[in-house]
């Protein structure tokens, strides 16, 4: 169902809700399309007319700076008209009002929604209920999925490492609450990475995490051996108050990425982080700003990948 | 009152270990004879039950009818019609009406609404604590006098164990059964799906099996200490069954039921984010389902219920975690029970007992069998007739069933309550 919902009758990407159900060819197509946009940002004229006359609404029910900005820039560079809507939601807000919001915007002849929502399945729900001519791009739903983030990470990995097949990738931190990790794991498995490891204390790992196709480590030193790509996840402060961790300092001691810990990984390992980073909590400043860090490259690549996904979805939507 | 003869049906009456072709004769609301035509009996109505099964009317141990308080979802009138079409002649109503059934006035109101709907057999479970808040004891004696057959928590937490102990002691003093759905809310942690591979994949907050087993274990310990009779509602996990079995072996007066959909659906059946599958307790693992089936077959669990929870469309329209849990399920109760018989999980007689004499025994209701002299609560059904769930067949106001559009087999043709035909097909 998830699979079919995302694709039109020709198997093209109509909505981008999750990596699940998308094959290697489609993920590669996204990466290749992004490649064609990647050089554009450095040119004098940073625009192509691909989405001229189209209206895109960034519908953010949850705060975001980076993701929203790169989606906005991506839309602008594709010559679309963009409207940003930040809708603070209360815990009691119901699907009813979510649906009403969507229906109202649809009535204004919107072509695409970029949606971020605190509840897993929200983007899926919108895609199911939106008019057939509207595309939905998931910019993060609850703990479920953040597919454009995963694809920009894949793009960055491919830029540097070229091939996925030989790569051992470690994802470190709060896997339990991370939609980014879930999407990255799906993408890396689809693209054929040799090994994916998750490294975290048990409190930050979801039940049966190994069923996602990962090896589980509770010890950073052991987990970093032979690793080509280190992906750090953001640790939210509220994890302390919810008894998932005793303190930031203890977390940093066990799972914080310091220069000496990084030495355990392969010498040419790269360090990634979806941001925003907590220096001194999950990552040492020297690593974040060090030569192996590609964190800012990830941000730049976010624009190209989002342009790719938006243009592909807009093209596919005409064909049912 | 009309005299009714139900002729040539296969009479299955587990309470009397009957399974034979025969006829039933009903007058003055009671069964006056089985098989032998009474001397001066001239029936006003003859029901030809050839090739059909005649059994006691079903007693559904866990339902929500949404009245009082939520009549936008469903009403006692709409849901009793659904119940009648499903062969259910006694509805056991959970205490979480709005307001909760914690005063005799609410119980009386429900009785009035039931009478107005021409379906008097609604029995209410009284709230164990005031407003079901788990803080102060409800007036249990007054509730009992008003007609409550038991007290219960309706799945709400009684997080202070001292209060649970006192409530159980007090219930035991008045010889009241406690109907308890075990759920430790702190472990449930606002979850909406079974904590397993599927919840992990879809990023759905999980409910671990320990949320059930720990609450169950606590309640079992207190049952032993207080002498309170306990019936556990909607058991969903394998490990709960082990505990119940042990307690029974040990001589504790405990029983339990399963919501029948738990015996057919698991986490793997959940269409991604389809709110029709959002139920509490959540759809568990395959292993749990198998264990529940075995427990039913071996008699560790003796009761099946629908756990009927009709909803309005808006309640189910949203991202999965934000939708309300529950399934409208009273009309699928018989078909899903029969599916277990077809799967050879249980015998037909076992299945009928789980819907009739077993709940009657636990609730001490004067129904659930076809003995001469009993009130004529009867269900006649065709075990092989198939039907499709759609707007032409469905009676409940709640359309929230994952079986919508499916074809199931087993259809009620007649339902009698106190000797009155309250439903007939066509």
XYZ file of C-alpha atoms in Angstrom:
746
model
C 0.000 0.000 0.000
C 2.770 2.413 0.950
C 4.617 1.380 -2.169
C 1.709 1.855 -4.541
C 0.620 5.085 -2.987
C 3.959 6.677 -3.817
C 4.144 5.569 -7.414
C 1.956 6.381 -10.391
C 0.781 3.776 -12.882
C 4.118 4.024 -14.739
C 6.071 3.302 -11.561
C 7.260 6.909 -11.307
C 7.565 8.747 -8.032
C 4.363 10.715 -7.468
C 4.631 11.243 -3.720
C 7.796 10.840 -1.692
C 6.711 9.495 1.681
C 9.197 6.811 2.612
C 12.144 4.886 1.203
C 10.234 1.668 1.819
C 9.028 0.015 -1.359
C 11.324 2.000 -3.652
C 13.881 -0.059 -5.562
C 17.548 0.564 -6.196
C 16.900 1.908 -9.697
C 14.526 4.575 -8.398
C 16.830 5.637 -5.582
C 19.674 5.836 -8.101
C 17.492 7.918 -10.395
C 16.932 10.383 -7.533
C 20.690 10.550 -6.915
C 21.458 11.012 -10.625
C 18.838 13.721 -11.006
C 20.252 15.468 -7.947
C 23.693 15.244 -9.526
C 22.432 17.249 -12.491
C 21.261 20.018 -10.150
C 24.285 19.920 -7.877
C 26.519 22.288 -9.785
C 23.787 24.875 -10.218
C 24.110 26.565 -6.854
C 27.549 27.849 -7.719
C 26.470 29.378 -11.012
C 25.576 33.030 -11.495
C 21.967 32.239 -12.388
C 20.770 29.761 -9.818
C 17.433 28.964 -11.461
C 15.855 26.568 -13.911
C 12.295 27.003 -15.151
C 11.187 23.424 -14.510
C 8.410 24.237 -12.068
C 7.468 27.689 -13.329
C 3.868 28.488 -12.529
C 3.600 25.729 -9.929
C 2.613 26.431 -6.350
C 4.309 24.606 -3.510
C 3.228 24.885 0.101
C 5.688 24.078 2.842
C 3.394 22.824 5.545
C 5.357 22.585 8.754
C 3.434 21.381 11.778
C 6.746 21.019 13.579
C 9.599 23.488 13.805
C 12.485 23.247 11.427
C 15.035 25.671 10.062
C 17.360 23.683 7.870
C 14.875 21.370 6.229
C 12.342 24.085 5.549
C 14.940 26.485 4.193
C 16.468 23.945 1.834
C 13.034 22.897 0.602
C 12.214 26.556 0.031
C 15.478 27.192 -1.812
C 14.991 24.054 -3.883
C 11.535 25.225 -4.930
C 12.775 28.727 -5.730
C 15.582 27.356 -7.877
C 13.047 25.318 -9.778
C 11.113 28.605 -10.338
C 8.073 27.494 -8.363
C 6.070 29.832 -6.161
C 6.487 28.871 -2.526
C 4.404 29.568 0.516
C 5.644 28.674 3.974
C 3.150 27.781 6.616
C 4.202 27.084 10.158
C 1.296 25.607 11.965
C 1.857 25.103 15.627
C -0.089 22.070 16.662
C -1.376 21.269 20.049
C -1.274 17.707 21.303
C -5.024 17.523 20.986
C -5.169 18.467 17.325
C -7.053 15.832 15.397
C -6.791 14.402 11.918
C -9.990 16.247 11.225
C -8.281 19.596 11.432
C -5.249 18.305 9.558
C -7.549 17.204 6.783
C -9.404 20.506 6.852
C -6.127 22.374 6.481
C -5.231 20.259 3.484
C -8.641 20.609 1.860
C -8.567 24.372 2.262
C -5.163 24.687 0.671
C -6.173 22.319 -2.106
C -9.028 24.638 -2.863
C -6.404 27.303 -3.583
C -4.988 25.147 -6.379
C -1.784 24.069 -4.756
C 0.371 21.622 -6.744
C 2.552 20.193 -4.024
C 2.674 19.884 -0.266
C 5.924 19.528 1.596
C 4.822 18.240 4.985
C 6.483 17.940 8.333
C 4.422 16.609 11.215
C 5.136 15.244 14.678
C 3.005 12.130 14.145
C 4.137 8.983 12.333
C 1.990 8.391 9.280
C 0.861 12.021 8.843
C 2.354 12.462 5.350
C 0.914 9.115 4.358
C -2.498 10.191 5.596
C -2.325 13.436 3.634
C -1.256 11.642 0.455
C -4.197 9.270 0.828
C -6.702 12.064 1.188
C -5.370 14.761 -1.064
C -6.696 15.500 -4.551
C -5.138 13.375 -7.308
C -3.310 16.296 -8.897
C -1.389 17.148 -5.725
C 1.984 15.644 -4.813
C 3.082 15.150 -1.236
C 6.709 15.211 -0.114
C 7.401 13.991 3.391
C 9.746 16.341 5.223
C 9.627 14.181 8.350
C 6.725 12.419 10.080
C 7.028 11.506 13.737
C 9.472 8.683 14.242
C 8.650 7.110 10.903
C 10.409 8.578 7.928
C 12.489 11.459 6.612
C 13.247 10.286 3.103
C 14.809 13.443 1.626
C 17.286 13.609 4.507
C 18.229 9.982 3.882
C 18.659 10.626 0.170
C 20.841 13.674 0.702
C 22.968 11.551 2.999
C 23.183 8.853 0.311
C 24.107 11.554 -2.189
C 26.899 12.796 0.048
C 28.179 9.267 0.645
C 28.174 8.532 -3.086
C 29.980 11.798 -3.847
C 32.854 10.780 -1.620
C 32.844 6.988 -1.568
C 31.515 6.359 -5.127
C 30.199 2.841 -4.433
C 27.846 1.573 -1.714
C 28.731 -2.109 -1.978
C 31.970 -2.113 0.029
C 30.766 0.313 2.727
C 30.329 -0.345 6.420
C 28.175 2.358 7.963
C 27.612 3.056 11.650
C 24.612 5.048 12.871
C 25.125 6.268 16.406
C 22.692 7.668 18.928
C 18.962 7.927 19.424
C 17.731 5.369 16.900
C 14.478 4.873 18.811
C 13.088 8.323 18.097
C 14.865 8.881 14.786
C 12.961 8.998 11.522
C 16.285 9.854 9.884
C 17.884 6.596 11.035
C 14.942 4.510 9.827
C 15.106 6.092 6.378
C 18.893 5.833 6.196
C 18.799 2.141 7.089
C 16.221 1.443 4.379
C 18.174 3.436 1.792
C 21.547 1.885 2.647
C 20.081 -1.609 2.504
C 18.388 -0.924 -0.831
C 21.580 0.556 -2.272
C 23.500 -2.495 -1.134
C 25.850 -1.297 1.609
C 27.954 -4.154 3.020
C 26.998 -3.586 6.640
C 24.914 -1.217 8.698
C 25.491 -0.958 12.407
C 23.490 0.863 15.015
C 25.356 1.880 18.137
C 23.381 3.026 21.158
C 22.357 2.064 24.664
C 19.317 -0.224 24.796
C 17.136 2.666 25.933
C 17.619 4.400 22.594
C 17.030 1.381 20.365
C 13.575 0.290 19.190
C 12.368 -3.266 19.838
C 13.647 -5.834 17.343
C 15.790 -3.228 15.620
C 17.784 -6.050 14.002
C 14.732 -6.795 11.830
C 15.534 -3.581 9.961
C 18.691 -5.263 8.694
C 21.328 -3.880 11.042
C 23.916 -5.208 13.473
C 23.525 -3.924 17.000
C 26.327 -2.583 19.215
C 26.108 -1.055 22.672
C 29.761 -0.083 22.724
C 31.175 2.682 20.528
C 34.738 1.368 20.519
C 33.668 -2.038 19.266
C 31.141 -0.658 16.846
C 33.501 1.739 15.087
C 35.995 -0.880 13.918
C 36.375 -1.010 10.104
C 33.737 1.672 9.593
C 33.741 3.807 6.415
C 30.876 6.144 7.262
C 29.998 7.427 10.732
C 26.544 8.931 11.058
C 25.882 10.737 14.321
C 22.309 11.472 15.384
C 21.146 14.422 17.396
C 20.434 13.747 21.035
C 17.464 15.684 22.329
C 17.647 17.077 25.814
C 14.270 15.672 26.796
C 15.774 12.144 26.640
C 17.325 12.877 30.015
C 14.043 13.824 31.689
C 12.282 10.774 30.244
C 14.761 8.475 32.005
C 16.329 7.216 28.811
C 19.738 8.481 29.837
C 21.264 9.583 33.134
C 23.082 12.695 31.895
C 24.590 14.413 28.878
C 28.082 13.969 30.222
C 27.670 10.242 30.709
C 26.281 9.960 27.205
C 29.205 11.885 25.775
C 31.590 9.638 27.667
C 30.051 6.491 26.199
C 28.787 7.519 22.788
C 30.245 10.958 22.034
C 32.448 11.003 18.948
C 35.874 12.325 19.934
C 39.028 12.435 17.780
C 40.432 9.388 19.586
C 37.234 7.371 19.088
C 37.143 8.356 15.441
C 40.624 6.875 15.016
C 39.102 3.424 15.583
C 37.188 3.776 12.303
C 38.959 3.505 8.962
C 41.422 6.345 8.363
C 39.384 7.689 5.459
C 36.058 7.419 7.275
C 33.698 10.342 6.888
C 31.580 11.836 9.665
C 28.001 12.859 9.004
C 25.242 14.456 11.082
C 21.739 15.460 9.983
C 21.921 18.502 12.262
C 21.417 20.521 14.270
C 24.438 19.311 16.205
C 24.949 19.396 19.969
C 28.634 19.987 20.423
C 29.961 18.196 23.460
C 26.884 15.977 23.713
C 27.063 13.602 20.784
C 30.036 15.047 18.940
C 33.296 16.745 19.891
C 33.821 20.131 18.253
C 37.156 18.962 16.884
C 35.388 16.178 15.013
C 32.447 18.301 13.889
C 34.795 20.858 12.359
C 37.544 18.379 11.511
C 38.784 17.209 8.120
C 36.687 14.047 8.109
C 33.440 15.934 8.719
C 31.112 16.382 5.746
C 28.301 17.920 7.766
C 28.124 21.168 5.793
C 28.414 19.344 2.499
C 25.280 17.449 3.548
C 23.440 20.735 3.960
C 24.441 21.977 0.497
C 23.472 18.665 -1.046
C 20.069 18.931 0.579
C 19.058 21.555 -1.970
C 20.011 19.434 -5.006
C 18.315 16.321 -3.657
C 15.134 18.191 -2.815
C 15.129 19.789 -6.267
C 15.450 16.301 -7.751
C 12.580 14.852 -5.735
C 10.314 17.841 -6.337
C 10.873 17.874 -10.079
C 10.429 14.110 -10.373
C 7.213 14.111 -8.350
C 5.790 17.039 -10.304
C 6.493 15.270 -13.583
C 4.940 12.001 -12.443
C 1.781 13.428 -11.019
C 0.152 14.079 -14.382
C 0.186 10.388 -15.198
C -2.143 9.166 -12.443
C -47.015 -13.388 24.297
C -46.534 -15.379 21.169
C -45.932 -19.091 21.171
C -43.010 -20.026 18.994
C -41.766 -23.354 17.706
C -38.244 -23.661 16.300
C -38.290 -26.877 14.364
C -35.780 -29.348 12.980
C -32.666 -27.404 13.839
C -29.400 -28.762 15.119
C -29.697 -27.833 18.773
C -26.341 -27.147 20.352
C -26.578 -26.397 24.048
C -23.147 -26.824 25.644
C -24.495 -26.301 29.173
C -26.533 -29.479 28.776
C -24.050 -31.203 26.478
C -26.674 -31.362 23.800
C -25.912 -31.588 20.100
C -28.823 -33.131 18.229
C -31.499 -32.384 15.678
C -34.705 -31.324 17.344
C -37.231 -28.631 18.127
C -37.704 -26.002 20.793
C -41.019 -24.750 22.095
C -41.387 -21.316 23.582
C -44.243 -19.708 25.453
C -44.519 -16.836 27.918
C -40.925 -15.882 27.127
C -39.552 -19.192 28.332
C -38.451 -22.480 26.863
C -41.264 -24.841 27.800
C -40.106 -27.952 26.038
C -37.194 -29.374 24.092
C -37.994 -31.929 21.393
C -41.332 -33.098 22.831
C -44.278 -31.123 21.541
C -46.282 -29.993 24.571
C -49.840 -31.342 24.568
C -51.939 -28.258 23.928
C -49.281 -26.224 22.115
C -50.373 -24.339 19.015
C -47.527 -22.123 17.852
C -48.255 -18.626 16.554
C -44.951 -18.685 14.709
C -42.994 -21.625 13.378
C -39.336 -21.121 12.554
C -38.015 -23.773 10.221
C -34.428 -24.263 11.360
C -33.563 -27.099 9.032
C -29.819 -27.125 8.241
C -29.359 -24.425 10.830
C -27.975 -24.331 14.310
C -30.113 -23.420 17.296
C -28.200 -22.313 20.367
C -28.519 -19.989 23.346
C -28.315 -16.282 22.501
C -24.812 -14.871 22.805
C -23.573 -12.983 25.838
C -20.998 -10.408 24.800
C -18.754 -9.624 27.758
C -17.245 -6.393 26.500
C -19.065 -3.722 24.559
C -19.295 0.024 24.214
C -22.589 1.383 22.972
C -21.483 5.041 23.218
C -24.567 6.064 25.115
C -24.782 7.952 27.354
C -22.313 10.590 26.319
C -21.148 9.908 22.786
C -24.277 9.441 20.748
C -22.528 11.011 17.729
C -20.600 7.736 17.534
C -23.475 5.332 18.113
C -26.607 4.907 20.192
C -28.054 2.147 22.287
C -30.770 1.860 19.659
C -28.357 1.468 16.744
C -25.990 -0.894 18.532
C -28.676 -3.135 20.009
C -29.989 -3.630 16.465
C -26.471 -4.561 15.411
C -26.217 -6.904 18.374
C -29.532 -8.584 17.565
C -28.440 -9.178 13.980
C -25.291 -10.795 15.355
C -27.224 -13.192 17.594
C -26.230 -11.368 20.764
C -28.984 -11.311 23.373
C -27.060 -9.947 26.357
C -24.702 -7.004 26.176
C -22.233 -6.365 28.936
C -21.481 -2.674 28.915
C -18.094 -1.351 30.025
C -18.181 1.372 32.654
C -16.505 4.090 30.584
C -19.718 5.733 29.465
C -19.679 9.507 29.663
C -20.088 10.160 32.521
C -18.719 6.879 33.829
C -21.118 4.324 35.324
C -20.162 5.182 38.891
C -23.597 6.088 40.244
C -26.938 4.254 40.301
C -28.410 7.123 38.254
C -26.249 6.294 35.241
C -27.085 2.616 35.553
C -30.786 3.479 35.687
C -30.427 5.746 32.673
C -28.834 2.933 30.694
C -31.675 0.619 31.720
C -34.232 3.176 30.530
C -32.451 3.591 27.209
C -32.284 -0.181 26.824
C -36.003 -0.522 27.485
C -36.772 2.235 24.995
C -34.680 0.409 22.413
C -36.710 -2.776 23.109
C -33.551 -4.538 24.130
C -33.696 -4.883 27.901
C -30.700 -7.193 28.312
C -27.984 -4.636 28.721
C -26.060 -5.261 31.894
C -23.694 -2.609 33.086
C -20.338 -3.085 34.716
C -20.099 -0.536 37.497
C -17.016 1.658 37.685
C -14.503 0.293 40.182
C -13.477 3.778 41.243
C -15.236 7.121 41.038
C -15.048 8.527 37.521
C -12.719 5.586 36.804
C -9.930 7.811 38.055
C -8.395 5.198 40.312
C -8.556 7.482 43.333
C -11.706 6.815 45.365
C -13.945 3.775 45.621
C -17.241 3.854 43.803
C -20.464 3.093 45.703
C -20.320 -0.562 44.754
C -23.229 -1.781 46.830
C -25.528 0.880 45.408
C -24.307 -0.011 41.934
C -25.023 -3.671 42.589
C -28.489 -2.860 43.840
C -29.080 -0.788 40.713
C -28.289 -3.862 38.635
C -24.542 -3.890 37.994
C -23.363 -7.463 37.600
C -19.728 -6.601 38.266
C -17.328 -3.727 38.740
C -14.482 -2.929 36.408
C -11.754 -0.523 35.356
C -12.679 -0.377 31.652
C -8.988 -0.398 30.799
C -8.302 2.720 32.863
C -5.393 2.685 35.286
C -5.620 2.105 39.003
C -2.023 3.094 39.444
C -2.072 3.196 43.215
C -1.973 -0.456 44.219
C -3.279 0.288 47.689
C -6.448 1.632 46.110
C -6.709 -1.422 43.880
C -6.315 -3.648 46.922
C -8.989 -1.758 48.863
C -11.335 -1.777 45.879
C -10.899 -5.525 45.506
C -11.456 -6.110 49.205
C -14.591 -4.003 49.077
C -15.862 -5.731 45.940
C -15.222 -9.106 47.568
C -17.188 -8.020 50.649
C -20.232 -7.503 48.421
C -19.519 -10.625 46.400
C -18.957 -8.541 43.287
C -16.916 -9.827 40.380
C -14.081 -7.588 39.209
C -13.741 -7.343 35.421
C -10.243 -6.045 34.868
C -8.387 -5.255 31.690
C -4.745 -5.405 32.733
C -2.704 -2.517 31.399
C 0.176 -0.784 33.155
C -0.080 2.705 31.731
C 3.437 3.796 32.531
C 4.781 0.936 30.428
C 2.147 1.491 27.757
C 3.686 4.968 27.458
C 1.164 6.390 24.990
C 1.879 3.569 22.593
C -0.492 2.675 19.792
C 0.889 -0.583 18.374
C 2.513 -3.776 19.593
C 6.147 -3.129 20.455
C 7.663 -5.318 17.771
C 9.173 -5.307 14.317
C 6.207 -3.591 12.639
C 6.006 -0.714 15.121
C 9.755 -0.290 14.785
C 9.533 -0.140 11.003
C 6.733 2.398 10.933
C 8.007 4.445 13.843
C 4.863 3.817 15.864
C 5.138 4.178 19.647
C 5.029 0.626 20.964
C 3.164 -1.076 23.790
C 5.293 -3.895 25.241
C 3.690 -7.137 26.366
C 4.911 -6.357 29.880
C 2.325 -3.541 30.066
C -0.222 -6.363 30.216
C 1.638 -9.060 32.115
C 2.812 -6.844 34.959
C -0.660 -5.409 35.574
C -2.045 -8.937 35.383
C 0.495 -10.309 37.851
C -0.239 -7.532 40.343
C -3.954 -8.114 40.112
C -3.525 -11.879 40.516
C -1.508 -11.404 43.690
C -4.177 -9.101 45.053
C -6.918 -11.529 44.023
C -5.316 -14.162 46.164
C -4.886 -11.817 49.071
C -8.331 -10.259 48.952
C -10.395 -13.227 47.810
C -11.926 -11.094 45.065
C -13.251 -12.981 42.052
C -11.567 -11.607 38.942
C -12.299 -11.885 35.264
C -9.572 -10.534 32.992
C -10.757 -8.828 29.845
C -9.135 -8.825 26.405
C -5.996 -10.794 27.095
C -3.543 -10.385 24.225
C -0.140 -11.860 25.141
C 1.309 -15.319 25.407
C 2.936 -14.644 28.745
C -0.356 -13.540 30.298
C -1.748 -16.976 29.530
C 0.991 -18.692 31.470
C 0.146 -16.571 34.501
C -3.568 -17.248 34.240
C -2.979 -20.953 33.863
C -0.747 -21.001 36.943
C -3.296 -19.071 38.976
C -6.055 -21.477 37.976
C -3.908 -24.455 38.897
C -3.313 -22.829 42.212
C -7.063 -22.708 42.787
C -7.734 -18.998 42.282
C -11.224 -18.093 41.104
C -10.155 -16.319 37.917
C -11.280 -16.375 34.327
C -10.469 -14.437 31.177
C -11.713 -13.503 27.740
C -10.163 -12.677 24.391
C -11.441 -10.183 21.856
C -12.118 -12.490 18.935
C -10.175 -10.367 16.395
C -6.984 -11.078 18.381
C -7.311 -14.699 17.290
C -7.251 -13.748 13.617
C -5.190 -10.605 13.202
C -1.602 -9.816 14.141
C 0.747 -6.874 13.763
C 1.656 -8.278 10.352
C -1.872 -7.787 9.080
C -1.772 -4.072 9.763
C -1.952 -2.165 6.526
C 0.514 0.657 6.989
C -1.154 3.385 8.976
C -4.691 2.041 8.456
C -6.548 3.236 11.534
C -9.071 0.374 11.294
C -6.329 -1.771 12.826
C -5.794 0.613 15.736
C -7.088 -1.339 18.730
C -6.185 -1.689 22.406
C -4.680 -3.972 23.410
C -2.816 -3.775 20.105
C -2.691 -6.561 17.538
C 0.184 -8.672 18.813
C 2.669 -11.059 17.249
C 2.000 -14.300 15.441
C 3.331 -16.206 18.442
C 0.846 -14.470 20.702
C -2.006 -15.302 18.354
C -1.028 -18.970 18.284
C -0.747 -19.086 22.067
C -4.151 -17.419 22.470
C -5.669 -20.020 20.148
C -4.131 -22.843 22.141
C -5.323 -21.332 25.412
C -8.847 -21.180 24.065
C -8.699 -24.717 22.795
C -7.303 -26.025 26.075
C -9.793 -24.130 28.220
C -7.335 -21.738 29.898
C -9.489 -19.025 28.365
C -13.175 -19.807 28.244
C -14.827 -16.680 26.890
C -14.796 -14.854 23.562
C -16.038 -11.296 23.304
C -16.373 -8.769 20.510
C -14.890 -5.801 22.410
C -17.247 -3.799 20.220
C -16.240 -0.141 19.951
C -18.092 1.776 17.273
C -16.609 5.120 16.205
C -17.657 8.069 14.098
C -15.689 8.656 10.908
C -13.679 11.561 12.304
C -12.362 9.458 15.187
C -10.600 7.223 12.690
C -9.617 9.915 10.198
C -6.047 10.953 10.873
C -2.484 9.786 11.246
C -2.565 6.372 12.957
C -1.323 7.356 16.442
C -3.819 10.221 16.591
C -6.869 8.116 15.826
C -9.044 6.532 18.493
C -8.533 2.834 19.198
C -11.271 0.247 18.813
C -13.145 -1.797 16.263
C -16.867 -2.110 15.573
C -17.087 -5.848 15.887
C -20.329 -7.153 17.302
C -21.650 -8.223 13.917
C -18.515 -10.182 13.065
C -18.416 -12.024 16.421
C -20.184 -15.181 15.196
C -18.363 -15.372 11.857
C -14.964 -14.942 13.478
C -15.818 -17.593 16.067
C -16.888 -19.974 13.298
C -13.627 -19.332 11.486
C -11.861 -20.808 14.518
C -14.081 -23.869 14.195
C -13.248 -24.161 10.497
C -9.549 -23.804 11.342
C -10.052 -26.697 13.784
C -8.802 -24.537 16.643
C -11.929 -25.279 18.680
C -15.037 -27.415 18.322
C -18.348 -25.806 17.468
C -19.632 -26.670 20.908
C -16.582 -25.028 22.525
C -17.106 -21.906 20.427
C -20.752 -21.644 21.366
C -19.948 -22.263 25.040
C -17.448 -19.389 24.897
C -20.299 -17.103 23.852
C -23.068 -18.493 26.033
C -22.860 -20.682 29.137
C -19.276 -19.752 30.002
C -19.885 -16.004 30.289
C -23.264 -16.728 31.946
C -21.504 -18.800 34.586
C -18.891 -16.144 35.278
C -21.486 -13.375 35.440
C -24.037 -15.622 37.236
C -26.670 -14.726 34.690
C -29.831 -16.812 34.413
C -29.256 -17.420 30.717
C -26.816 -19.082 28.369
C -28.541 -22.445 28.105
C -31.593 -24.050 26.516
C -32.864 -25.915 29.563
C -36.605 -26.184 29.997
C -37.790 -23.272 32.091
C -35.005 -20.926 30.970
C -35.705 -17.510 29.536
C -35.867 -17.932 25.770
C -32.755 -16.068 24.628
C -31.975 -17.933 21.448
C -29.867 -17.597 18.339
C -30.557 -19.481 15.113
C -27.814 -19.333 12.539
C -26.668 -20.848 9.286
C -23.016 -21.734 9.726
C -22.336 -21.904 5.995
C -24.224 -18.904 4.679
C -21.748 -16.311 3.480
C -22.257 -12.588 3.659
C -20.328 -9.533 2.642
C -19.737 -6.692 5.025
C -21.060 -3.574 3.344
C -23.651 -0.881 3.860
C -26.473 -3.251 2.917
C -25.654 -5.762 5.656
C -24.036 -3.667 8.389
C -26.197 -2.343 11.202
C -23.754 -0.690 13.605
C -23.305 3.050 13.329
C -19.563 2.425 13.563
C -18.071 1.487 10.204
C -14.649 0.999 11.748
C -13.882 -2.589 10.901
C -10.849 -3.851 9.005
C -13.161 -6.533 7.570
C -15.199 -4.013 5.579
C -15.768 -5.458 2.124
C -14.768 -8.981 3.190
C -16.967 -12.007 2.782
C -17.358 -14.093 5.915
C -19.324 -17.203 6.572
C -21.945 -17.735 9.281
C -25.108 -15.694 9.360
C -27.731 -15.285 12.037
C -31.233 -15.920 10.739
C -33.256 -15.389 13.938
C -32.589 -13.907 17.325
C -35.011 -14.266 20.211
C -34.775 -12.317 23.427
C -37.096 -13.364 26.263
C -39.174 -15.299 23.778
C -39.570 -12.353 21.426
C -38.147 -12.329 17.920
C -35.864 -9.284 17.897
C -34.188 -10.082 14.603
C -34.886 -12.145 11.562
C -32.935 -12.145 8.343
C -35.068 -10.934 5.396
